[in-house]
PDB file of C-alpha atoms in Angstrom:
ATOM      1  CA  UNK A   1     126.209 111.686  55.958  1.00  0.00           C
ATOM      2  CA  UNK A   2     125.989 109.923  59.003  1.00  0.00           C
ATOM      3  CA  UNK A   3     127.388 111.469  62.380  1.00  0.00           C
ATOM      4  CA  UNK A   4     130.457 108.812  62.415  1.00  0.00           C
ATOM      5  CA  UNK A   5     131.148 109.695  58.869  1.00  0.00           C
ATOM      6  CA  UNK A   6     130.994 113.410  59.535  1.00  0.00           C
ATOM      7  CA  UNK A   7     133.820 112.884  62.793  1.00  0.00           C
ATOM      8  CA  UNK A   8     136.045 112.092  60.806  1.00  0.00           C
ATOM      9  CA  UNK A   9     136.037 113.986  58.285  1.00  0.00           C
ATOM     10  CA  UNK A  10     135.964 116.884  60.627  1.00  0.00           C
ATOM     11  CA  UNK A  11     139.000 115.631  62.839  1.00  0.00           C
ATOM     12  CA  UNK A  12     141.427 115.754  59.872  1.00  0.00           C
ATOM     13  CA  UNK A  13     140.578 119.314  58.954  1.00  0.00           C
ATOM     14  CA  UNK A  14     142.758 120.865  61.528  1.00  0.00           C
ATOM     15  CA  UNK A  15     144.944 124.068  62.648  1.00  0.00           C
ATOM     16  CA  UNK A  16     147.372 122.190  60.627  1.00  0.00           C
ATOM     17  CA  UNK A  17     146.043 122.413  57.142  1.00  0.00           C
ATOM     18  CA  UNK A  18     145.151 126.538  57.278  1.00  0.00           C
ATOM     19  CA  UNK A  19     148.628 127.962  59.598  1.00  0.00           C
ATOM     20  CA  UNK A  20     151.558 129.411  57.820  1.00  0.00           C
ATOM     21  CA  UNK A  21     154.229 126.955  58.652  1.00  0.00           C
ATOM     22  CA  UNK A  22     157.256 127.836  60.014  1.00  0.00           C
ATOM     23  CA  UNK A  23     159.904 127.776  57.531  1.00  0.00           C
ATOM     24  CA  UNK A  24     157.387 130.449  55.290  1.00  0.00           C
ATOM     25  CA  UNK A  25     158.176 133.055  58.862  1.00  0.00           C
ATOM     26  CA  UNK A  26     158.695 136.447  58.551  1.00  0.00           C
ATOM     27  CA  UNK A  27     161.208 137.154  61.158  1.00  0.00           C
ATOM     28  CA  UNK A  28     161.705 140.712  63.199  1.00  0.00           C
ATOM     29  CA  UNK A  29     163.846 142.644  62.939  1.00  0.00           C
ATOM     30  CA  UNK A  30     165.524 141.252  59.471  1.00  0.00           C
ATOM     31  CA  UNK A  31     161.896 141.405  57.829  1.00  0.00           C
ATOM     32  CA  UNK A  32     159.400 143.346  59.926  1.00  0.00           C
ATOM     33  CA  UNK A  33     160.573 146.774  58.097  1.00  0.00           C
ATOM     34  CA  UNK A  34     159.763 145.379  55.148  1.00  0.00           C
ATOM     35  CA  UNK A  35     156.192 143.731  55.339  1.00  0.00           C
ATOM     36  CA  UNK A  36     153.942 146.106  56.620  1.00  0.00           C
ATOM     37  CA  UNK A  37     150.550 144.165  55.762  1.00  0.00           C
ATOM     38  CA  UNK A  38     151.651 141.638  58.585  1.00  0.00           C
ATOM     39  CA  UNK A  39     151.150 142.877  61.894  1.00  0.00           C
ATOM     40  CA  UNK A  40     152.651 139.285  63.926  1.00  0.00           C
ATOM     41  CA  UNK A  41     156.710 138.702  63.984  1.00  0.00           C
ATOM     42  CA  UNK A  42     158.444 136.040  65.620  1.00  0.00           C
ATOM     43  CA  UNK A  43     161.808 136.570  67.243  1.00  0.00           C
ATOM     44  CA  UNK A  44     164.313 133.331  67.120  1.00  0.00           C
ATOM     45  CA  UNK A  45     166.985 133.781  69.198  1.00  0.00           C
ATOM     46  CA  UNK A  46     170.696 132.938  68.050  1.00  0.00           C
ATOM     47  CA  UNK A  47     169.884 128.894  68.736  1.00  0.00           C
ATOM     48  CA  UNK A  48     166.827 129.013  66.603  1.00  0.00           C
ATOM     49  CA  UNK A  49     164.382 128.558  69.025  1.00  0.00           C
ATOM     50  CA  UNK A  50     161.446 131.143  69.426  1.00  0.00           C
ATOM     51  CA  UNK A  51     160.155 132.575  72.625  1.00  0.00           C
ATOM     52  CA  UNK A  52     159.185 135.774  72.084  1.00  0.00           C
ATOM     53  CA  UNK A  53     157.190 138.366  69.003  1.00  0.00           C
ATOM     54  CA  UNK A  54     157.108 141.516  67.673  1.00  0.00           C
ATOM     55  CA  UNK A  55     153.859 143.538  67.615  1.00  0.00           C
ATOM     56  CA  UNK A  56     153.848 145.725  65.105  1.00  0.00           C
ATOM     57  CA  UNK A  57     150.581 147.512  65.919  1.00  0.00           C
ATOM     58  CA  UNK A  58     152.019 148.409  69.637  1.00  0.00           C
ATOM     59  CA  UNK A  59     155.487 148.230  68.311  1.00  0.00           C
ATOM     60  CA  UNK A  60     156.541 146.113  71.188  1.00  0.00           C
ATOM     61  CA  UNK A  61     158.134 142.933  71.743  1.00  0.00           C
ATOM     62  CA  UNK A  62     156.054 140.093  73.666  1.00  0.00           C
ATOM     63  CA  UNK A  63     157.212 136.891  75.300  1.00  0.00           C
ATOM     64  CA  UNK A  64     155.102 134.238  73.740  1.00  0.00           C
ATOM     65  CA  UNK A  65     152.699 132.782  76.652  1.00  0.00           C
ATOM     66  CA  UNK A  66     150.305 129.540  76.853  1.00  0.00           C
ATOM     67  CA  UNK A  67     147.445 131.560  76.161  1.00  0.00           C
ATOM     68  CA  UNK A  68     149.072 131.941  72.611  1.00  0.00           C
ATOM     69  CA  UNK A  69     149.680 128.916  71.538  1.00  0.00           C
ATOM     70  CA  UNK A  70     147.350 125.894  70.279  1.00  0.00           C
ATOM     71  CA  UNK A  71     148.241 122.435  69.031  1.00  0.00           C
ATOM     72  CA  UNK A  72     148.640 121.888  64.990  1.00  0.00           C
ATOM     73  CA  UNK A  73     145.721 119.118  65.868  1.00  0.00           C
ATOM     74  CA  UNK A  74     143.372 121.546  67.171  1.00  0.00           C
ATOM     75  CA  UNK A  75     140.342 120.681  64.936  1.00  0.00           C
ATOM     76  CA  UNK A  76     138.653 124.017  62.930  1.00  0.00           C
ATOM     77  CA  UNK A  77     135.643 124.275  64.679  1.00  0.00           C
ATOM     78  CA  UNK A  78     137.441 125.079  67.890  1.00  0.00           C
ATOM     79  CA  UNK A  79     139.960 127.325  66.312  1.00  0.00           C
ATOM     80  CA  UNK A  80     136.995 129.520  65.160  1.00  0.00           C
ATOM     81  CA  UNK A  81     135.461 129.652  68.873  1.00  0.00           C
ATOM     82  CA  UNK A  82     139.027 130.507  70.204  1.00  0.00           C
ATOM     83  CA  UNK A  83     139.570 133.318  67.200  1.00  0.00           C
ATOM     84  CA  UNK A  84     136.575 134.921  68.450  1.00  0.00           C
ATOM     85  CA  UNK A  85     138.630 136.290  71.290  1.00  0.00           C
ATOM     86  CA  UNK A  86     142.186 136.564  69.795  1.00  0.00           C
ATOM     87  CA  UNK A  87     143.951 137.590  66.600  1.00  0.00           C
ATOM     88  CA  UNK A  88     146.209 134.567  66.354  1.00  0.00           C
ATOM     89  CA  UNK A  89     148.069 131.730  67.778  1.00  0.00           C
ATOM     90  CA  UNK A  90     151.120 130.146  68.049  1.00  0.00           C
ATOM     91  CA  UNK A  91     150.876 126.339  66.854  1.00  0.00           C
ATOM     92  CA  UNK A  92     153.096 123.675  68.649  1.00  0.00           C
ATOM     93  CA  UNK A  93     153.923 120.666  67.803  1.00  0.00           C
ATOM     94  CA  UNK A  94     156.889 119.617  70.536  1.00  0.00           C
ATOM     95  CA  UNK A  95     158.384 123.432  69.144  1.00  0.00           C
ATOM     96  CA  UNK A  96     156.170 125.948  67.532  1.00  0.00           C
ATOM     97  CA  UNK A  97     155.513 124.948  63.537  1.00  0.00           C
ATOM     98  CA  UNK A  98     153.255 127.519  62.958  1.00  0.00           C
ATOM     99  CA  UNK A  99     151.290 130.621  63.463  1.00  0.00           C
ATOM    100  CA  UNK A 100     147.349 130.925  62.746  1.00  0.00           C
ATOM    101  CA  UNK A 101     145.505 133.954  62.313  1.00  0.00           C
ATOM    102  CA  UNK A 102     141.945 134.895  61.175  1.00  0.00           C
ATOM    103  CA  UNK A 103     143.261 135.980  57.924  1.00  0.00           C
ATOM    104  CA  UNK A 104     143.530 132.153  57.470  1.00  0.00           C
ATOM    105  CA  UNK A 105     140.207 131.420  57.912  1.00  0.00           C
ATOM    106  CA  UNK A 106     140.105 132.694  54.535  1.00  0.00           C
ATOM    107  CA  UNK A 107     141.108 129.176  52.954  1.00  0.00           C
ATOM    108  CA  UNK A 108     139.732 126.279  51.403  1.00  0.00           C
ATOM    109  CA  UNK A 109     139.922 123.992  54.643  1.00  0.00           C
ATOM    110  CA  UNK A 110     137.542 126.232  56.486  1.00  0.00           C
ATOM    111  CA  UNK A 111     135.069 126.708  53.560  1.00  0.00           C
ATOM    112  CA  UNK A 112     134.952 122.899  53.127  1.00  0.00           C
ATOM    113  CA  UNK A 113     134.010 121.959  57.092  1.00  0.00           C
ATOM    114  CA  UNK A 114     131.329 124.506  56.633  1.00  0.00           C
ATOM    115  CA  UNK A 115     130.175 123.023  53.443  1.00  0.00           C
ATOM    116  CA  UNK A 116     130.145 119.921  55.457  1.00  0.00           C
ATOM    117  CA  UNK A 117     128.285 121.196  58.467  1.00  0.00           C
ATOM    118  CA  UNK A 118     125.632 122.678  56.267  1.00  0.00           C
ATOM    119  CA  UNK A 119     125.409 119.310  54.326  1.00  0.00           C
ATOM    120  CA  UNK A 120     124.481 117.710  57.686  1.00  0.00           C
ATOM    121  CA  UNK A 121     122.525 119.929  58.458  1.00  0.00           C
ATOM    122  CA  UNK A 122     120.193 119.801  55.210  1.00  0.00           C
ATOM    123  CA  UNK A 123     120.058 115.666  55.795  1.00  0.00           C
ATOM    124  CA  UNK A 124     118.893 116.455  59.487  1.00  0.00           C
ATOM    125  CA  UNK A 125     116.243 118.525  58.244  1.00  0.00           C
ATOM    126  CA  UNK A 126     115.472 115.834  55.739  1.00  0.00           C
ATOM    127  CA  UNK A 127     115.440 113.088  58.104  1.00  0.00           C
ATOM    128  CA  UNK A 128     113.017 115.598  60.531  1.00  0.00           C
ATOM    129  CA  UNK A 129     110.518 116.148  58.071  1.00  0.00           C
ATOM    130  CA  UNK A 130     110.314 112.403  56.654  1.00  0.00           C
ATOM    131  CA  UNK A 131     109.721 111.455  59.803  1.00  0.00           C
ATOM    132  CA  UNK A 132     107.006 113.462  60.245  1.00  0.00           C
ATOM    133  CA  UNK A 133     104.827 114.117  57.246  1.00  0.00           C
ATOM    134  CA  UNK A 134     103.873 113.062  54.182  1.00  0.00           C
ATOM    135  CA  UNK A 135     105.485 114.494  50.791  1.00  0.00           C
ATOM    136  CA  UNK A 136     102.060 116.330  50.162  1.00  0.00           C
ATOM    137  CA  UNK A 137     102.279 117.691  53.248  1.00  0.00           C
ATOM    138  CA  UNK A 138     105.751 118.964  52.624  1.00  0.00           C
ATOM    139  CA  UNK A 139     105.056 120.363  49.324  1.00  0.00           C
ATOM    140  CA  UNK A 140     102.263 122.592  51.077  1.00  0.00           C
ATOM    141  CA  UNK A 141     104.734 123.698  53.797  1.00  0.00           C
ATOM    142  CA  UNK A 142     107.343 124.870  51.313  1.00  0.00           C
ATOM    143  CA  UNK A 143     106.049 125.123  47.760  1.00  0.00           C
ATOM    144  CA  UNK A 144     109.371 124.094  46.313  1.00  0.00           C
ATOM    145  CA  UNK A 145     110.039 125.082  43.036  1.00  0.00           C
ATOM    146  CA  UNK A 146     110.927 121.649  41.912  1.00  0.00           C
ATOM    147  CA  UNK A 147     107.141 120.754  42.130  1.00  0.00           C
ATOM    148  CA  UNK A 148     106.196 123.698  40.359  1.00  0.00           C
ATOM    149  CA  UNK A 149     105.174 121.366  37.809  1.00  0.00           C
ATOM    150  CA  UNK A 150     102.306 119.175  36.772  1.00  0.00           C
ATOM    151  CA  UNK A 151     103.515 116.350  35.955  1.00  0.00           C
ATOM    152  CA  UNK A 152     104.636 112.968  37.746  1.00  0.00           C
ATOM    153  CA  UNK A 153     108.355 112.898  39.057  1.00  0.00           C
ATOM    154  CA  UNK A 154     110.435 109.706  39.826  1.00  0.00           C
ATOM    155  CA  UNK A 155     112.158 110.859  43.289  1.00  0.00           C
ATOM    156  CA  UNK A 156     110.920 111.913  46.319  1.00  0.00           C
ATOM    157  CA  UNK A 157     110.476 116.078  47.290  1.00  0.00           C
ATOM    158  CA  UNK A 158     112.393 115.349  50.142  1.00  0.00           C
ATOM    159  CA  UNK A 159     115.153 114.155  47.642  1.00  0.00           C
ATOM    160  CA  UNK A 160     115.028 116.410  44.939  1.00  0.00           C
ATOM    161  CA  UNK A 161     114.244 120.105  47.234  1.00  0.00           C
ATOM    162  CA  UNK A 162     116.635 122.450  47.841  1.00  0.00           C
ATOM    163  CA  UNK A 163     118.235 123.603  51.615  1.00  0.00           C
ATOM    164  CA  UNK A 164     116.255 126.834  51.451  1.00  0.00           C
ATOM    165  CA  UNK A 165     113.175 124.870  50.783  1.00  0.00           C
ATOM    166  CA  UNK A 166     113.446 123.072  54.276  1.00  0.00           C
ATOM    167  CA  UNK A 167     114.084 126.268  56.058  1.00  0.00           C
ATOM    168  CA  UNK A 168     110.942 127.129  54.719  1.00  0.00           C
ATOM    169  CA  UNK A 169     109.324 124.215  55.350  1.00  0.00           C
ATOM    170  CA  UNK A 170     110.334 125.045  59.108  1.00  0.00           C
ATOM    171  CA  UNK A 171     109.195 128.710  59.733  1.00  0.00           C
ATOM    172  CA  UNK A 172     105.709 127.341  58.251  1.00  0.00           C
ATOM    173  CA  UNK A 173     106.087 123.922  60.301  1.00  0.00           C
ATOM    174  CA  UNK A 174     103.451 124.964  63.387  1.00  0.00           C
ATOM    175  CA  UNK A 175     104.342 121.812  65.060  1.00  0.00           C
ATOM    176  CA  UNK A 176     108.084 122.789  65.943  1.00  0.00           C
ATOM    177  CA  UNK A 177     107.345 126.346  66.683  1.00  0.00           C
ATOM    178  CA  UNK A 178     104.979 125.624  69.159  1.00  0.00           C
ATOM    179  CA  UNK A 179     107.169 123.112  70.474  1.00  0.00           C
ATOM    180  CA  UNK A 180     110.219 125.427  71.145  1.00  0.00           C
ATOM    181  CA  UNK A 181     107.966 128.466  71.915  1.00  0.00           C
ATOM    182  CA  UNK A 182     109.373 130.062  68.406  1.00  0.00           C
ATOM    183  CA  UNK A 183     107.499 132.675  66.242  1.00  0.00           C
ATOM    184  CA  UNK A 184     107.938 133.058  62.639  1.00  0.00           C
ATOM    185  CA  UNK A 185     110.365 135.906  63.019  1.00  0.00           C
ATOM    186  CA  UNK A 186     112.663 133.187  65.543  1.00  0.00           C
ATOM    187  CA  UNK A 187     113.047 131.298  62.206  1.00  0.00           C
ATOM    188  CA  UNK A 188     113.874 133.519  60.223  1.00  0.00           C
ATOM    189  CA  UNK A 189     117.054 134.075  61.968  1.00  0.00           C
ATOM    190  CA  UNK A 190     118.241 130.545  60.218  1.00  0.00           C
ATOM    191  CA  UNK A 191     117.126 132.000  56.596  1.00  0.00           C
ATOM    192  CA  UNK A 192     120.648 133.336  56.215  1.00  0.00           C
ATOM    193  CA  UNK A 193     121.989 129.964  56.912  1.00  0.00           C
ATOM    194  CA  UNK A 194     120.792 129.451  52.843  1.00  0.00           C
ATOM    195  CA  UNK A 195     122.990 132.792  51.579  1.00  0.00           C
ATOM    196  CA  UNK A 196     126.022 131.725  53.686  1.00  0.00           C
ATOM    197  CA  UNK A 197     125.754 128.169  52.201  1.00  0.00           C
ATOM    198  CA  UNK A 198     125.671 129.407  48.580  1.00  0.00           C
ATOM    199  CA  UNK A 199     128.659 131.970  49.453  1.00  0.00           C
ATOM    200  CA  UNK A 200     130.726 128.777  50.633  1.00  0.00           C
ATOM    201  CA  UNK A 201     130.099 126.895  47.535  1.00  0.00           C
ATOM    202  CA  UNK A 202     130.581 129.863  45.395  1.00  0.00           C
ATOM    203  CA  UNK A 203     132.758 132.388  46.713  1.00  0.00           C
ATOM    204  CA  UNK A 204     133.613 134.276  43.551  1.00  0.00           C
ATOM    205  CA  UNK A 205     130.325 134.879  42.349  1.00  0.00           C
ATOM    206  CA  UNK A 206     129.412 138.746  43.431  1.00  0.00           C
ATOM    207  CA  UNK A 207     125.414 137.832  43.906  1.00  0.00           C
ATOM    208  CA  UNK A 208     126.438 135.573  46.954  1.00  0.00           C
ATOM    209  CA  UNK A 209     129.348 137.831  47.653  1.00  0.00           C
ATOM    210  CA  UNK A 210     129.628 138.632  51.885  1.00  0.00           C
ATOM    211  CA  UNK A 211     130.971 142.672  52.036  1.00  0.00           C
ATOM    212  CA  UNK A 212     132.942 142.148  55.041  1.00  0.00           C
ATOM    213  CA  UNK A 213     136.067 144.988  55.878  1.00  0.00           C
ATOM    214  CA  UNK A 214     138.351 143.515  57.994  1.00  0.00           C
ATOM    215  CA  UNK A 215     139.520 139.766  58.780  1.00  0.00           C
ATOM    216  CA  UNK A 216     138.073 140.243  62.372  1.00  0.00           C
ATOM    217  CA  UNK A 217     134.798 140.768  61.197  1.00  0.00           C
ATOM    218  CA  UNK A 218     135.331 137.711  58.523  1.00  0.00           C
ATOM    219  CA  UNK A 219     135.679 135.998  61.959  1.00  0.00           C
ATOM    220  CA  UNK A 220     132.935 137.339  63.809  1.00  0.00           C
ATOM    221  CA  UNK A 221     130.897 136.737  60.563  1.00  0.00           C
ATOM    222  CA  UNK A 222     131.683 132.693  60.765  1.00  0.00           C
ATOM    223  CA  UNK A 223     131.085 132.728  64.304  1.00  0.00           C
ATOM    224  CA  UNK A 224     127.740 133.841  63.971  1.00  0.00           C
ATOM    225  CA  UNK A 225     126.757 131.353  60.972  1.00  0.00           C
ATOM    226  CA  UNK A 226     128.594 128.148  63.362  1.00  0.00           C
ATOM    227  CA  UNK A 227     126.012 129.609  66.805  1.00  0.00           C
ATOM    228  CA  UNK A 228     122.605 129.569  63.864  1.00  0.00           C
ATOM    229  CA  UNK A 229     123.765 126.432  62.461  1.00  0.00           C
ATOM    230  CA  UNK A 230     124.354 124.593  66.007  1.00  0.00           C
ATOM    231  CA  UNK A 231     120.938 125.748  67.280  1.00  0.00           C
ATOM    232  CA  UNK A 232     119.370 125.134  64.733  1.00  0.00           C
ATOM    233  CA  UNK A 233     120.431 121.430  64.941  1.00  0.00           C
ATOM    234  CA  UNK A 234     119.899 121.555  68.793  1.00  0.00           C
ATOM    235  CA  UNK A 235     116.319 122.582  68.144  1.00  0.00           C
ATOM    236  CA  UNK A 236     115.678 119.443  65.599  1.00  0.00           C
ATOM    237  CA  UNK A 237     116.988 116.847  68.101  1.00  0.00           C
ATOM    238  CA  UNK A 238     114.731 118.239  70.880  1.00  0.00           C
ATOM    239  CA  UNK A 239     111.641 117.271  69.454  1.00  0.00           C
TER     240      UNK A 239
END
């Protein structure tokens, strides 16, 4: 997937596709008493506009300010940064539409742009190592189970390996370590990059399963795979 490709496809996955929209509102006071899982109610006034929310966790009523509210356009990647540091938003779109929180980073939309980040990111380390060294050399690096065999295959390793095979390709790579000053243990911190991607292709399965308590941590938890998965591309362009 080329970076032009990969744009685009990332541009249309937006705050839009993941927010509960705003005829699905639970409203304070009429509905607040009776939905205590939700912690976020809007107020509409008697015109039906809405300017202010209920906090159920303070039990206190907030006006709704700029630092609360985010466009329905605002691509995915963003929202993530932004949830880092709040519980939810507001989403505008001439009036507010919407309202996102980071129990909606539980949905398919967010899985899929980190399917396609870590797609991209297995054809950079493709395109890093073919550019590089041979397919013997390869094979030594990372022993791949697909040439556990001896016998003569039609495609290429570097077509037929698997994501965790380039990772390991990398930590035994001596050429980019020394380039970025990294030890063994520095590239390690990218192995969990492979256990994160097989979680996001198969969420149900309980030996990829992530334990995580709260929705906050399910944020923090993202965060930290987006920060590994951006350095980790930084480092292969600076080489």
């Amino acid at each position: 997937m080329n970076d032009e490709i990969f744009e685009q496809i990332h541009k249309s996955l937006t705050v839009e596709q993941i927010m509960t929209r705003r005829e699905e509102f639970y409203f304070h006071p009429q509905d607040s008493k009776f939905h205590k899982e939700i912690t976020v109610f809007p107020i509409k006034n008697e015109d039906g506009t809405i300017l202010r929310y209920f906090d159920s966790k303070g039990s206190r009523e907030h006006y709704i300010l700029p630092n609360k509210i985010i466009s329905k356009d605002l691509d995915i990647m963003s929202l993530i940064k932004m949830l880092d540091r709040n519980s939810f938003f507001f989403v505008i779109h001439a009036e507010i539409v919407g309202i996102v929180t980071v129990a909606d980073l539980r949905k398919g939309a967010v899985r899929m742009f980190f399917y396609l980040l870590l797609y991209r990111l297995e054809n950079q380390m493709k395109t890093f190592f073919k550019e590089r060294i041979s397919e013997e050399k390869f094979i030594e690096l990372a022993k791949p189970k697909c040439r556990s065999q001896n016998k003569v295959y039609e495609l290429s390793v570097f077509e037929e390996c698997s994501f965790y095979d380039y990772l390991v390709a990398l930590k035994n790579y001596d050429a980019f370590k020394q380039k970025h000053g990294l030890s063994i243990r520095d590239i390690e911190q990218f192995g969990g990059l492979d256990k994160f991607r097989n979680w996001i292709m198969h969420p149900s399965r309980e030996e990829v399963k992530v334990k995580i308590d709260s929705d906050l941590e399910y944020n923090r938890y993202l965060f930290k795979q987006l920060d590994r998965i951006q350095k980790l591309e930084t480092l292969l362009k600076n080489i």
